[in-house]
PDB file of C-alpha atoms in Angstrom:
ATOM      1  CA  MET A 198      60.959 207.874  -0.455  1.00  0.00           C
ATOM      2  CA  ARG A 199      58.592 205.060  -0.253  1.00  0.00           C
ATOM      3  CA  LYS A 200      61.379 202.692  -1.111  1.00  0.00           C
ATOM      4  CA  LEU A 201      63.431 204.229   1.603  1.00  0.00           C
ATOM      5  CA  MET A 202      60.644 203.714   4.132  1.00  0.00           C
ATOM      6  CA  MET A 203      60.255 200.152   3.077  1.00  0.00           C
ATOM      7  CA  ALA A 204      63.961 199.584   3.417  1.00  0.00           C
ATOM      8  CA  VAL A 205      63.977 201.114   6.895  1.00  0.00           C
ATOM      9  CA  THR A 206      61.021 198.982   7.863  1.00  0.00           C
ATOM     10  CA  ALA A 207      62.686 195.881   6.530  1.00  0.00           C
ATOM     11  CA  VAL A 208      65.888 196.668   8.425  1.00  0.00           C
ATOM     12  CA  ALA A 209      63.911 197.303  11.580  1.00  0.00           C
ATOM     13  CA  GLY A 210      61.993 194.065  11.135  1.00  0.00           C
ATOM     14  CA  MET A 211      65.192 192.165  10.588  1.00  0.00           C
ATOM     15  CA  SER A 212      66.642 193.784  13.634  1.00  0.00           C
ATOM     16  CA  LEU A 213      63.694 192.588  15.714  1.00  0.00           C
ATOM     17  CA  VAL A 214      63.992 189.108  14.263  1.00  0.00           C
ATOM     18  CA  VAL A 215      67.717 189.093  15.037  1.00  0.00           C
ATOM     19  CA  THR A 216      67.029 190.353  18.568  1.00  0.00           C
ATOM     20  CA  GLY A 217      64.361 187.693  19.072  1.00  0.00           C
ATOM     21  CA  CYS A 218      66.674 185.020  17.800  1.00  0.00           C
ATOM     22  CA  SER A 219      69.404 186.280  20.068  1.00  0.00           C
ATOM     23  CA  LYS A 220      67.137 186.077  23.121  1.00  0.00           C
ATOM     24  CA  ARG A 221      66.028 182.610  22.090  1.00  0.00           C
ATOM     25  CA  ASP A 222      69.656 181.577  21.754  1.00  0.00           C
ATOM     26  CA  ASN A 223      70.387 182.931  25.285  1.00  0.00           C
ATOM     27  CA  VAL A 224      67.500 180.948  26.770  1.00  0.00           C
ATOM     28  CA  GLU A 225      68.626 177.809  24.965  1.00  0.00           C
ATOM     29  CA  SER A 226      72.185 178.346  26.159  1.00  0.00           C
ATOM     30  CA  GLN A 227      70.971 178.804  29.743  1.00  0.00           C
ATOM     31  CA  ARG A 228      68.919 175.630  29.466  1.00  0.00           C
ATOM     32  CA  GLN A 229      71.996 173.741  28.311  1.00  0.00           C
ATOM     33  CA  ASP A 230      74.022 175.213  31.193  1.00  0.00           C
ATOM     34  CA  VAL A 231      71.382 174.069  33.674  1.00  0.00           C
ATOM     35  CA  ALA A 232      71.258 170.600  32.099  1.00  0.00           C
ATOM     36  CA  GLU A 233      75.068 170.360  32.247  1.00  0.00           C
ATOM     37  CA  ALA A 234      75.076 171.533  35.875  1.00  0.00           C
ATOM     38  CA  ARG A 235      72.466 168.881  36.713  1.00  0.00           C
ATOM     39  CA  MET A 236      74.510 166.223  34.969  1.00  0.00           C
ATOM     40  CA  GLU A 237      77.647 167.279  36.880  1.00  0.00           C
ATOM     41  CA  ALA A 238      75.744 167.300  40.176  1.00  0.00           C
ATOM     42  CA  GLN A 239      74.362 163.833  39.490  1.00  0.00           C
ATOM     43  CA  GLN A 240      77.834 162.585  38.568  1.00  0.00           C
ATOM     44  CA  GLU A 241      79.346 164.068  41.735  1.00  0.00           C
ATOM     45  CA  THR A 242      76.542 162.550  43.821  1.00  0.00           C
ATOM     46  CA  ALA A 243      77.115 159.150  42.185  1.00  0.00           C
ATOM     47  CA  GLU A 244      80.871 159.435  42.812  1.00  0.00           C
ATOM     48  CA  ILE A 245      80.295 160.428  46.458  1.00  0.00           C
ATOM     49  CA  ARG A 246      77.944 157.480  46.910  1.00  0.00           C
ATOM     50  CA  GLN A 247      80.465 155.145  45.252  1.00  0.00           C
ATOM     51  CA  ASP A 248      83.251 156.456  47.512  1.00  0.00           C
ATOM     52  CA  ALA A 249      81.028 155.999  50.568  1.00  0.00           C
ATOM     53  CA  ARG A 250      80.203 152.413  49.519  1.00  0.00           C
ATOM     54  CA  GLU A 251      83.898 151.659  48.998  1.00  0.00           C
ATOM     55  CA  ASP A 252      84.771 153.185  52.416  1.00  0.00           C
ATOM     56  CA  ILE A 253      82.072 151.086  54.111  1.00  0.00           C
ATOM     57  CA  ALA A 254      83.223 147.930  52.306  1.00  0.00           C
ATOM     58  CA  SER A 255      86.862 148.666  53.220  1.00  0.00           C
ATOM     59  CA  THR A 256      85.944 149.292  56.876  1.00  0.00           C
ATOM     60  CA  GLN A 257      83.946 146.057  57.015  1.00  0.00           C
ATOM     61  CA  THR A 258      86.829 144.113  55.458  1.00  0.00           C
ATOM     62  CA  GLU A 259      89.304 145.595  57.964  1.00  0.00           C
ATOM     63  CA  ALA A 260      86.931 144.831  60.848  1.00  0.00           C
ATOM     64  CA  GLN A 261      86.525 141.235  59.656  1.00  0.00           C
ATOM     65  CA  GLU A 262      90.312 140.870  59.313  1.00  0.00           C
ATOM     66  CA  ASP A 263      90.774 142.273  62.846  1.00  0.00           C
ATOM     67  CA  ILE A 264      88.165 139.855  64.229  1.00  0.00           C
ATOM     68  CA  ALA A 265      89.766 136.917  62.380  1.00  0.00           C
ATOM     69  CA  GLY A 266      93.207 137.946  63.681  1.00  0.00           C
ATOM     70  CA  THR A 267      91.910 138.204  67.256  1.00  0.00           C
ATOM     71  CA  GLN A 268      90.218 134.804  66.965  1.00  0.00           C
ATOM     72  CA  ARG A 269      93.445 133.281  65.602  1.00  0.00           C
ATOM     73  CA  GLU A 270      95.471 134.752  68.489  1.00  0.00           C
ATOM     74  CA  ALA A 271      92.911 133.514  71.035  1.00  0.00           C
ATOM     75  CA  ALA A 272      92.962 130.026  69.484  1.00  0.00           C
ATOM     76  CA  GLU A 273      96.782 129.991  69.589  1.00  0.00           C
ATOM     77  CA  GLU A 274      96.776 131.061  73.258  1.00  0.00           C
ATOM     78  CA  VAL A 275      94.240 128.347  74.133  1.00  0.00           C
ATOM     79  CA  ALA A 276      96.320 125.746  72.256  1.00  0.00           C
ATOM     80  CA  SER A 277      99.466 126.912  74.067  1.00  0.00           C
ATOM     81  CA  ALA A 278      97.707 126.754  77.452  1.00  0.00           C
ATOM     82  CA  ARG A 279      96.456 123.233  76.666  1.00  0.00           C
ATOM     83  CA  GLN A 280      99.992 122.200  75.704  1.00  0.00           C
ATOM     84  CA  ASP A 281     101.316 123.593  79.025  1.00  0.00           C
ATOM     85  CA  VAL A 282      98.637 121.675  80.957  1.00  0.00           C
ATOM     86  CA  GLN A 283      99.486 118.483  79.050  1.00  0.00           C
ATOM     87  CA  GLU A 284     103.194 118.895  79.827  1.00  0.00           C
ATOM     88  CA  GLU A 285     102.386 119.482  83.521  1.00  0.00           C
ATOM     89  CA  ARG A 286     100.283 116.306  83.548  1.00  0.00           C
ATOM     90  CA  GLU A 287     103.109 114.346  81.952  1.00  0.00           C
ATOM     91  CA  ASP A 288     105.589 115.711  84.521  1.00  0.00           C
ATOM     92  CA  LEU A 289     103.234 114.772  87.357  1.00  0.00           C
ATOM     93  CA  ALA A 290     102.725 111.293  85.906  1.00  0.00           C
ATOM     94  CA  GLU A 291     106.515 110.817  85.645  1.00  0.00           C
ATOM     95  CA  ALA A 292     107.027 112.000  89.228  1.00  0.00           C
ATOM     96  CA  GLU A 293     104.261 109.679  90.461  1.00  0.00           C
ATOM     97  CA  ALA A 294     105.765 106.762  88.519  1.00  0.00           C
ATOM     98  CA  GLU A 295     109.196 107.471  90.049  1.00  0.00           C
ATOM     99  CA  ARG A 296     107.686 107.693  93.544  1.00  0.00           C
ATOM    100  CA  ARG A 297     105.912 104.358  93.070  1.00  0.00           C
ATOM    101  CA  ALA A 298     109.073 102.745  91.705  1.00  0.00           C
ATOM    102  CA  ASP A 299     111.034 103.972  94.748  1.00  0.00           C
ATOM    103  CA  LEU A 300     108.331 102.672  97.094  1.00  0.00           C
ATOM    104  CA  ASN A 301     108.306  99.279  95.347  1.00  0.00           C
ATOM    105  CA  ASP A 302     112.109  99.118  95.588  1.00  0.00           C
ATOM    106  CA  ASP A 303     111.900  99.817  99.316  1.00  0.00           C
ATOM    107  CA  LEU A 304     109.228  97.189  99.843  1.00  0.00           C
ATOM    108  CA  ALA A 305     111.316  94.685  97.881  1.00  0.00           C
ATOM    109  CA  LEU A 306     114.266  95.433 100.170  1.00  0.00           C
ATOM    110  CA  GLY A 307     112.275  94.488 103.267  1.00  0.00           C
ATOM    111  CA  GLY A 308     109.514  97.044 103.710  1.00  0.00           C
ATOM    112  CA  SER A 309     111.559  99.258 105.977  1.00  0.00           C
ATOM    113  CA  GLY A 310     109.824 102.416 104.811  1.00  0.00           C
ATOM    114  CA  VAL A 311     109.600 104.904 102.016  1.00  0.00           C
ATOM    115  CA  ALA A 312     112.866 105.868 100.336  1.00  0.00           C
ATOM    116  CA  GLY A 313     114.438 108.852 101.960  1.00  0.00           C
ATOM    117  CA  ALA A 314     112.022 108.781 104.927  1.00  0.00           C
ATOM    118  CA  ALA A 315     113.397 110.800 107.822  1.00  0.00           C
ATOM    119  CA  ALA A 316     114.646 108.632 110.656  1.00  0.00           C
ATOM    120  CA  SER A 317     113.785 109.409 114.266  1.00  0.00           C
ATOM    121  CA  SER A 318     115.779 108.283 117.246  1.00  0.00           C
ATOM    122  CA  VAL A 319     115.120 107.420 120.871  1.00  0.00           C
ATOM    123  CA  SER A 320     117.259 106.646 123.895  1.00  0.00           C
ATOM    124  CA  GLY A 321     115.717 104.705 126.737  1.00  0.00           C
ATOM    125  CA  ARG A 322     115.342 101.574 128.799  1.00  0.00           C
ATOM    126  CA  VAL A 323     114.006  98.271 127.439  1.00  0.00           C
ATOM    127  CA  LEU A 324     110.771  97.220 129.135  1.00  0.00           C
ATOM    128  CA  SER A 325     110.209  94.026 127.180  1.00  0.00           C
ATOM    129  CA  THR A 326     111.131  92.084 124.035  1.00  0.00           C
ATOM    130  CA  GLY A 327     109.228  89.401 122.176  1.00  0.00           C
ATOM    131  CA  GLY A 328     109.271  88.074 118.633  1.00  0.00           C
ATOM    132  CA  ASP A 329     110.286  90.998 116.426  1.00  0.00           C
ATOM    133  CA  GLU A 330     109.067  93.698 118.834  1.00  0.00           C
ATOM    134  CA  LEU A 331     110.441  95.570 121.797  1.00  0.00           C
ATOM    135  CA  THR A 332     109.028  98.193 124.150  1.00  0.00           C
ATOM    136  CA  VAL A 333     111.284 101.067 125.152  1.00  0.00           C
ATOM    137  CA  VAL A 334     110.690 103.809 127.727  1.00  0.00           C
ATOM    138  CA  ASP A 335     112.020 107.106 126.339  1.00  0.00           C
ATOM    139  CA  THR A 336     114.259 108.631 129.027  1.00  0.00           C
ATOM    140  CA  SER A 337     113.585 112.192 127.795  1.00  0.00           C
ATOM    141  CA  ASN A 338     109.796 112.108 128.349  1.00  0.00           C
ATOM    142  CA  ASN A 339     109.102 108.766 130.071  1.00  0.00           C
ATOM    143  CA  LYS A 340     106.894 107.715 127.145  1.00  0.00           C
ATOM    144  CA  GLN A 341     106.623 104.080 126.028  1.00  0.00           C
ATOM    145  CA  LEU A 342     107.349 103.274 122.382  1.00  0.00           C
ATOM    146  CA  GLU A 343     106.432 100.030 120.641  1.00  0.00           C
ATOM    147  CA  LEU A 344     109.213  99.360 118.098  1.00  0.00           C
ATOM    148  CA  LYS A 345     109.404  96.639 115.460  1.00  0.00           C
ATOM    149  CA  THR A 346     112.426  94.995 113.869  1.00  0.00           C
ATOM    150  CA  ASN A 347     112.824  93.215 110.523  1.00  0.00           C
ATOM    151  CA  ASP A 348     115.557  91.526 108.471  1.00  0.00           C
ATOM    152  CA  GLN A 349     117.122  94.910 107.701  1.00  0.00           C
ATOM    153  CA  THR A 350     117.444  95.962 111.370  1.00  0.00           C
ATOM    154  CA  ARG A 351     121.017  96.085 112.741  1.00  0.00           C
ATOM    155  CA  ILE A 352     121.369  95.266 116.466  1.00  0.00           C
ATOM    156  CA  LEU A 353     124.776  95.997 118.009  1.00  0.00           C
ATOM    157  CA  HIS A 354     126.625  96.004 121.328  1.00  0.00           C
ATOM    158  CA  ASN A 355     130.224  97.277 121.312  1.00  0.00           C
ATOM    159  CA  ASN A 356     130.028  97.175 117.482  1.00  0.00           C
ATOM    160  CA  GLN A 357     129.289  93.434 117.640  1.00  0.00           C
ATOM    161  CA  PRO A 358     126.071  92.000 116.138  1.00  0.00           C
ATOM    162  CA  LEU A 359     123.449  90.906 118.611  1.00  0.00           C
ATOM    163  CA  LYS A 360     120.031  89.214 118.487  1.00  0.00           C
ATOM    164  CA  LEU A 361     116.908  90.851 119.859  1.00  0.00           C
ATOM    165  CA  ASP A 362     116.385  87.927 122.244  1.00  0.00           C
ATOM    166  CA  ASP A 363     119.843  88.617 123.749  1.00  0.00           C
ATOM    167  CA  ILE A 364     118.723  92.019 125.059  1.00  0.00           C
ATOM    168  CA  GLU A 365     117.450  91.837 128.619  1.00  0.00           C
ATOM    169  CA  GLU A 366     114.789  93.967 130.245  1.00  0.00           C
ATOM    170  CA  GLY A 367     116.279  97.090 131.830  1.00  0.00           C
ATOM    171  CA  ALA A 368     119.114  97.466 129.280  1.00  0.00           C
ATOM    172  CA  GLN A 369     119.811 101.010 128.065  1.00  0.00           C
ATOM    173  CA  VAL A 370     119.515 101.313 124.281  1.00  0.00           C
ATOM    174  CA  ARG A 371     119.600 103.891 121.515  1.00  0.00           C
ATOM    175  CA  ALA A 372     117.419 103.210 118.438  1.00  0.00           C
ATOM    176  CA  SER A 373     116.934 104.954 115.111  1.00  0.00           C
ATOM    177  CA  TYR A 374     113.621 104.128 113.399  1.00  0.00           C
ATOM    178  CA  VAL A 375     111.344 105.155 110.552  1.00  0.00           C
ATOM    179  CA  GLN A 376     107.602 105.391 110.422  1.00  0.00           C
ATOM    180  CA  ASP A 377     106.156 102.726 108.105  1.00  0.00           C
ATOM    181  CA  GLY A 378     102.399 103.185 108.138  1.00  0.00           C
ATOM    182  CA  GLU A 379     101.415 102.770 111.786  1.00  0.00           C
ATOM    183  CA  ASP A 380     104.588 100.859 112.663  1.00  0.00           C
ATOM    184  CA  MET A 381     107.874 102.311 113.902  1.00  0.00           C
ATOM    185  CA  VAL A 382     110.496 100.092 112.295  1.00  0.00           C
ATOM    186  CA  VAL A 383     113.989 100.067 113.795  1.00  0.00           C
ATOM    187  CA  ARG A 384     116.902 100.581 111.407  1.00  0.00           C
ATOM    188  CA  GLU A 385     119.627 100.331 114.028  1.00  0.00           C
ATOM    189  CA  LEU A 386     119.503  99.418 117.712  1.00  0.00           C
ATOM    190  CA  THR A 387     122.575  99.866 119.901  1.00  0.00           C
ATOM    191  CA  VAL A 388     122.823  98.567 123.450  1.00  0.00           C
ATOM    192  CA  THR A 389     124.577 101.398 125.316  1.00  0.00           C
ATOM    193  CA  GLN A 390     124.475  99.766 128.754  1.00  0.00           C
ATOM    194  CA  PRO A 391     123.533  96.130 129.291  1.00  0.00           C
ATOM    195  CA  VAL A 392     121.930  94.875 132.474  1.00  0.00           C
ATOM    196  CA  GLN A 393     124.566  94.211 135.139  1.00  0.00           C
ATOM    197  CA  LYS A 394     124.317  90.611 136.301  1.00  0.00           C
ATOM    198  CA  LYS A 395     124.348  90.043 140.024  1.00  0.00           C
ATOM    199  CA  LYS A 396     127.275  88.137 141.416  1.00  0.00           C
TER     200      LYS A 396
END
């Protein structure tokens, strides 16, 4: 009986030891679970931070590429605008050179005016002649015009050449002229009605 009691006591003691060990094992297992959970949380946090850093870096790179692209486009537009301005200047310089060449040609031909200058005309009565000038009274408005002639001026009567000195005061004439500075230079002067000589 005593042996039996000792056996029961031993079994009970072992049972308590086993139970204690089991509880200790549970606590240890829970501690490991917590440690693993912490490790996972830290890893996830590190990954999230890494992803955020990569997103920021990617956004900055894209922004820098956009800025560089915009600057390139702006530089190209400025270069194109400068090229257009340069071409306009060259065109203007060519036009000015042509205009000067035409003017020089005209002056070389006798200074009768700018090439292509619009001619005006007048019909009237001769008041006076002298040298290379004549004064005509315009019959349409009774205004006096001082006209000049040069080597290029054609003077005609009945389609025959005439000299300025041959035109008498009072003769009716028709003249086409161009403005050359302040002078009105005659291109063609036609005597339409000479002065009738008294018999």
